[in-house]
mmCIF file of C-alpha atoms in Angstrom:
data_model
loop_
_atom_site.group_PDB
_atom_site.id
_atom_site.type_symbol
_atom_site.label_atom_id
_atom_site.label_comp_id
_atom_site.label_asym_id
_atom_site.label_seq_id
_atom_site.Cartn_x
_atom_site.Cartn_y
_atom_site.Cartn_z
ATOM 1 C CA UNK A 1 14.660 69.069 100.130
ATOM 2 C CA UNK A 2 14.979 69.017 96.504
ATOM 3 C CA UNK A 3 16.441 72.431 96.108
ATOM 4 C CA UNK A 4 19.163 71.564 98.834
ATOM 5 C CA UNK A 5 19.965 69.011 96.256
ATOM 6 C CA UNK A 6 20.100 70.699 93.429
ATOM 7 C CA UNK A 7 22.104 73.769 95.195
ATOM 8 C CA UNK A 8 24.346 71.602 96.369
ATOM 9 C CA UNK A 9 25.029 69.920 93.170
ATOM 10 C CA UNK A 10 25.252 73.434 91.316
ATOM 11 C CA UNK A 11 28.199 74.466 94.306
ATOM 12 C CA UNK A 12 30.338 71.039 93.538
ATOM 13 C CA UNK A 13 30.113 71.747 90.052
ATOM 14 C CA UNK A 14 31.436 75.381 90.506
ATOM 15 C CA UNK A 15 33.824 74.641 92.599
ATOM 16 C CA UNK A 16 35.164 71.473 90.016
ATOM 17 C CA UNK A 17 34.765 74.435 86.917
ATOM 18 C CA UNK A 18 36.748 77.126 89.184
ATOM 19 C CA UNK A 19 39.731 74.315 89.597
ATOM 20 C CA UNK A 20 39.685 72.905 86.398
ATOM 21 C CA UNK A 21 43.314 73.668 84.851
ATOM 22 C CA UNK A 22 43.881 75.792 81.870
ATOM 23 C CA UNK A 23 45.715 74.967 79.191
ATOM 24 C CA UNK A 24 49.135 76.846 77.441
ATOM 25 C CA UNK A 25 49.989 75.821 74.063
ATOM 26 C CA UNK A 26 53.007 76.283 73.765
ATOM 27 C CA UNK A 27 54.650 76.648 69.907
ATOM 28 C CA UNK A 28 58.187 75.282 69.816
ATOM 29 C CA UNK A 29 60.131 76.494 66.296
ATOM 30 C CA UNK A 30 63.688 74.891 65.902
ATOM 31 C CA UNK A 31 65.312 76.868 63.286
ATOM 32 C CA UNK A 32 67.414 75.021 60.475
ATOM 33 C CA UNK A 33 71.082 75.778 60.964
ATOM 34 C CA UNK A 34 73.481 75.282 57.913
ATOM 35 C CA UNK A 35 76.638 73.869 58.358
ATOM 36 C CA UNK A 36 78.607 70.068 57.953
ATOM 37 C CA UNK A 37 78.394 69.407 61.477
ATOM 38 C CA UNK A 38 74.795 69.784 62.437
ATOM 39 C CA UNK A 39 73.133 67.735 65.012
ATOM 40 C CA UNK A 40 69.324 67.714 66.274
ATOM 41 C CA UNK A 41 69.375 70.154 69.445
ATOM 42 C CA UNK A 42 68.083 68.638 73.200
ATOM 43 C CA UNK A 43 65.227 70.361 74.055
ATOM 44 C CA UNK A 44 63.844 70.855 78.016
ATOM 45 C CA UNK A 45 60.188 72.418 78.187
ATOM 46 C CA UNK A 46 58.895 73.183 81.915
ATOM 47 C CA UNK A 47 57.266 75.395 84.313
ATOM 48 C CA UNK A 48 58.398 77.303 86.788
ATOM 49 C CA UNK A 49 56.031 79.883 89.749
ATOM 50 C CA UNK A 50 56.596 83.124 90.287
ATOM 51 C CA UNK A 51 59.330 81.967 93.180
ATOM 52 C CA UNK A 52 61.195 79.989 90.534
ATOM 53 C CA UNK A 53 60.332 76.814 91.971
ATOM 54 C CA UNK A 54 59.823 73.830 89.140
ATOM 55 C CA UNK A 55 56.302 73.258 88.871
ATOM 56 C CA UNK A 56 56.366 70.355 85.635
ATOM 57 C CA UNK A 57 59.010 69.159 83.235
ATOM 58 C CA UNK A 58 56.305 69.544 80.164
ATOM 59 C CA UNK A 59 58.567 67.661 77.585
ATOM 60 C CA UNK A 60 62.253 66.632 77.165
ATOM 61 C CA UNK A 61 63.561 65.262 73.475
ATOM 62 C CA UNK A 62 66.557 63.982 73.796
ATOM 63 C CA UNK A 63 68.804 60.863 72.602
ATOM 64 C CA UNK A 64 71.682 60.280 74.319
ATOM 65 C CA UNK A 65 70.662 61.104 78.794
ATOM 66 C CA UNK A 66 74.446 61.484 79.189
ATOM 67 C CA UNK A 67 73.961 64.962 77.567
ATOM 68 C CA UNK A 68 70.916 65.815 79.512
ATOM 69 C CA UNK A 69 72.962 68.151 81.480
ATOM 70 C CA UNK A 70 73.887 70.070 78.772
ATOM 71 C CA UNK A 71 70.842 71.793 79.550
ATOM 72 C CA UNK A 72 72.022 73.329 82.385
ATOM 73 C CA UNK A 73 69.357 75.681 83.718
ATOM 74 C CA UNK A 74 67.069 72.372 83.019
ATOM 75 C CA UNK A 75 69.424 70.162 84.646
ATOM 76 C CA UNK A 76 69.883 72.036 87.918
ATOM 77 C CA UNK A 77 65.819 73.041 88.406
ATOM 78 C CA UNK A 78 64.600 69.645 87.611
ATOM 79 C CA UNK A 79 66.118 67.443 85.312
ATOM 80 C CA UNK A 80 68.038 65.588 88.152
ATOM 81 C CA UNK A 81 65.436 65.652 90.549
ATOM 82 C CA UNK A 82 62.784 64.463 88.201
ATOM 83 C CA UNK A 83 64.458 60.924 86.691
ATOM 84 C CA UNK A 84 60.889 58.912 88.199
ATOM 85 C CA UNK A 85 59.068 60.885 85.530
ATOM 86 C CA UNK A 86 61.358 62.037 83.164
ATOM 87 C CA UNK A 87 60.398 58.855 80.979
ATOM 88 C CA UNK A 88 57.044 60.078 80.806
ATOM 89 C CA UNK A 89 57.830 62.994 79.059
ATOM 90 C CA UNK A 90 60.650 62.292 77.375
ATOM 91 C CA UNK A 91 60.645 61.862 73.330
ATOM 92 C CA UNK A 92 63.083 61.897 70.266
ATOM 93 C CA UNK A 93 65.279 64.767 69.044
ATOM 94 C CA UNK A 94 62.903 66.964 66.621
ATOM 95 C CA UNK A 95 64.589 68.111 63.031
ATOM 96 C CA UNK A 96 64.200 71.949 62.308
ATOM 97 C CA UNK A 97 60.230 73.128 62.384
ATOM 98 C CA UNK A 98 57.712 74.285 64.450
ATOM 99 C CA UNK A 99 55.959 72.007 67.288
ATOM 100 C CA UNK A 100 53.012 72.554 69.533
ATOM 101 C CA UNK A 101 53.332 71.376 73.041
ATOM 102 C CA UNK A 102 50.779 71.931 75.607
ATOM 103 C CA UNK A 103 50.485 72.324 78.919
ATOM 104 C CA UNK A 104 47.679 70.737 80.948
ATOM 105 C CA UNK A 105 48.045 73.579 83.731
ATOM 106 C CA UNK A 106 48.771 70.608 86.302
ATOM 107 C CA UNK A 107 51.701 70.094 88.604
ATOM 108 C CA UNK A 108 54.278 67.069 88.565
ATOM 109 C CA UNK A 109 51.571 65.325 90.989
ATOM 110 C CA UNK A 110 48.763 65.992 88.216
ATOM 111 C CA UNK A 111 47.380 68.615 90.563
ATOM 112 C CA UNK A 112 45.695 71.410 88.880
ATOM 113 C CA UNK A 113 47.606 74.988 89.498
ATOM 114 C CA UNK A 114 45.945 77.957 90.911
ATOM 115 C CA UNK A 115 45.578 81.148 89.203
ATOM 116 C CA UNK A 116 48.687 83.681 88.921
ATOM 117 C CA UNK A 117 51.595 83.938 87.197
ATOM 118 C CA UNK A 118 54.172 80.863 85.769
ATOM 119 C CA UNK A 119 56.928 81.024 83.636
ATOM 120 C CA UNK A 120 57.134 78.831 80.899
ATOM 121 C CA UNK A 121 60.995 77.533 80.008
ATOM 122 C CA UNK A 122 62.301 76.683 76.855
ATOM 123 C CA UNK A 123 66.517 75.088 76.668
ATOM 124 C CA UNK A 124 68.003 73.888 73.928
ATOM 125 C CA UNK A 125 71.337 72.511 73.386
ATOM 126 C CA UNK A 126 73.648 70.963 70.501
ATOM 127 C CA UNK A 127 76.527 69.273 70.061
ATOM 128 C CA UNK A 128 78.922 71.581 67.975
ATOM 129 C CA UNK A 129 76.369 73.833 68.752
ATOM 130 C CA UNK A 130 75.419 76.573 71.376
ATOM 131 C CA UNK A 131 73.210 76.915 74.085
ATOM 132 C CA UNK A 132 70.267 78.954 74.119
ATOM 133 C CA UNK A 133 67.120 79.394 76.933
ATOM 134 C CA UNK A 134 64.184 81.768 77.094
ATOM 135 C CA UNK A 135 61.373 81.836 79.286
ATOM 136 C CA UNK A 136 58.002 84.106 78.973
ATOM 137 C CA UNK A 137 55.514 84.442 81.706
ATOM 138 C CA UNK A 138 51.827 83.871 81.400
ATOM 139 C CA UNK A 139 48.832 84.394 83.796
ATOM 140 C CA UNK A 140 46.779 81.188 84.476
ATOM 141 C CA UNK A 141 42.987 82.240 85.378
ATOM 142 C CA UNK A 142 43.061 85.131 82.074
ATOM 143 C CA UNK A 143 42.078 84.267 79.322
ATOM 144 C CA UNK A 144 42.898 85.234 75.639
ATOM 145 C CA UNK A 145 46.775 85.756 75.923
ATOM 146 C CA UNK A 146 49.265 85.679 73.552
ATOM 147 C CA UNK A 147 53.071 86.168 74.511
ATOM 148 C CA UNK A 148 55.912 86.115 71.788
ATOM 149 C CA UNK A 149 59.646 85.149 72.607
ATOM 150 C CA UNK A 150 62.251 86.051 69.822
ATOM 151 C CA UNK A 151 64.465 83.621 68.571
ATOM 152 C CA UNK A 152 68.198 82.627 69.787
ATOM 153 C CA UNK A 153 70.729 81.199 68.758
ATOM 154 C CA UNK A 154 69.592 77.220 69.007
ATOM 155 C CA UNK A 155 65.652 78.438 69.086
ATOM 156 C CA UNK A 156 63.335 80.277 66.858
ATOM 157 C CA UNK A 157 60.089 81.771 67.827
ATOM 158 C CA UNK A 158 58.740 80.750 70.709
ATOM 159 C CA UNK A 159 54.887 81.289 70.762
ATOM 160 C CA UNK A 160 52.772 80.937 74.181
ATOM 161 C CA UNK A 161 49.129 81.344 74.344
ATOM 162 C CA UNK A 162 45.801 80.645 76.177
ATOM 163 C CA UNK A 163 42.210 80.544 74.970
ATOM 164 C CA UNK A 164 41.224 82.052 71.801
ATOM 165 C CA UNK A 165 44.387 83.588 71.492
ATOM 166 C CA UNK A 166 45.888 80.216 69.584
#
């Protein structure tokens, strides 16, 4: 009876380790821009599946929500949808530097995601500015990866990464 018990136990906990979500770091660099009129860009951080359905709005920093939609690719996947827990995950404008954001590798509901491939999304948007958005995929359920997005216009260098890769 006691081995039941214990074999049991030992299958809930592999099943809770085999679900457990895995974390993207995700290394946000906003670039100093020179010039008399410059203002701190809106930034939109999310997740999308490999059928470009949202997954999670990771972060939003923003000041002003009537500009929200300046983000448009944001805007249309989620931003408008999303206003219940946009608060949760919105935060001030950031001045230029690098930031580290991470994903939990949970849904909007807090679910955790299976395996496969996402694409993390990065928008930015300034007044008297431009408009810039990159994306790079990463596959949840491998670890030790390490994906590099070249700057734009509005962002630097975007750095994703899982594991040991950091």
């Amino acid at each position: 009876m006691k081995s039941k018990w214990v074999l049991g136990v030992c299958l809930v906990s592999g099943l809770a380790f085999n679900s457990h979500a895995q974390p993207v770091d995700i290394e946000v660099t906003i670039p100093a821009i020179a010039g008399p009129m410059y203002y701190r860009p809106y930034v939109a951080i999310w997740v999308e599946n490999d059928q470009e359905e949202t997954v999670r709005t990771i972060e939003v920093w923003r000041k002003e929500p009537d500009w929200l939609k300046d983000m448009r690719r944001w805007w249309r996947k989620a931003g408008r949808y999303d206003q219940g827990e946009l608060d949760a995950v919105t935060g001030a404008t950031k001045r230029p530097g690098t930031y580290t954001v991470t994903w939990d590798g949970v849904d909007q509901k807090g679910q955790p995601v299976p395996a496969g491939t996402y694409y993390i999304n990065v928008e930015a948007a300034r007044e008297h500015g431009n408009r810039s958005w990159v994306r790079g995929a990463i596959e949840l359920g491998v670890a030790n990866q390490r994906i590099v997005i070249d700057p734009t216009e509005e962002l630097g260098e975007i750095i994703l990464s899982t594991g040991d890769a950091k």
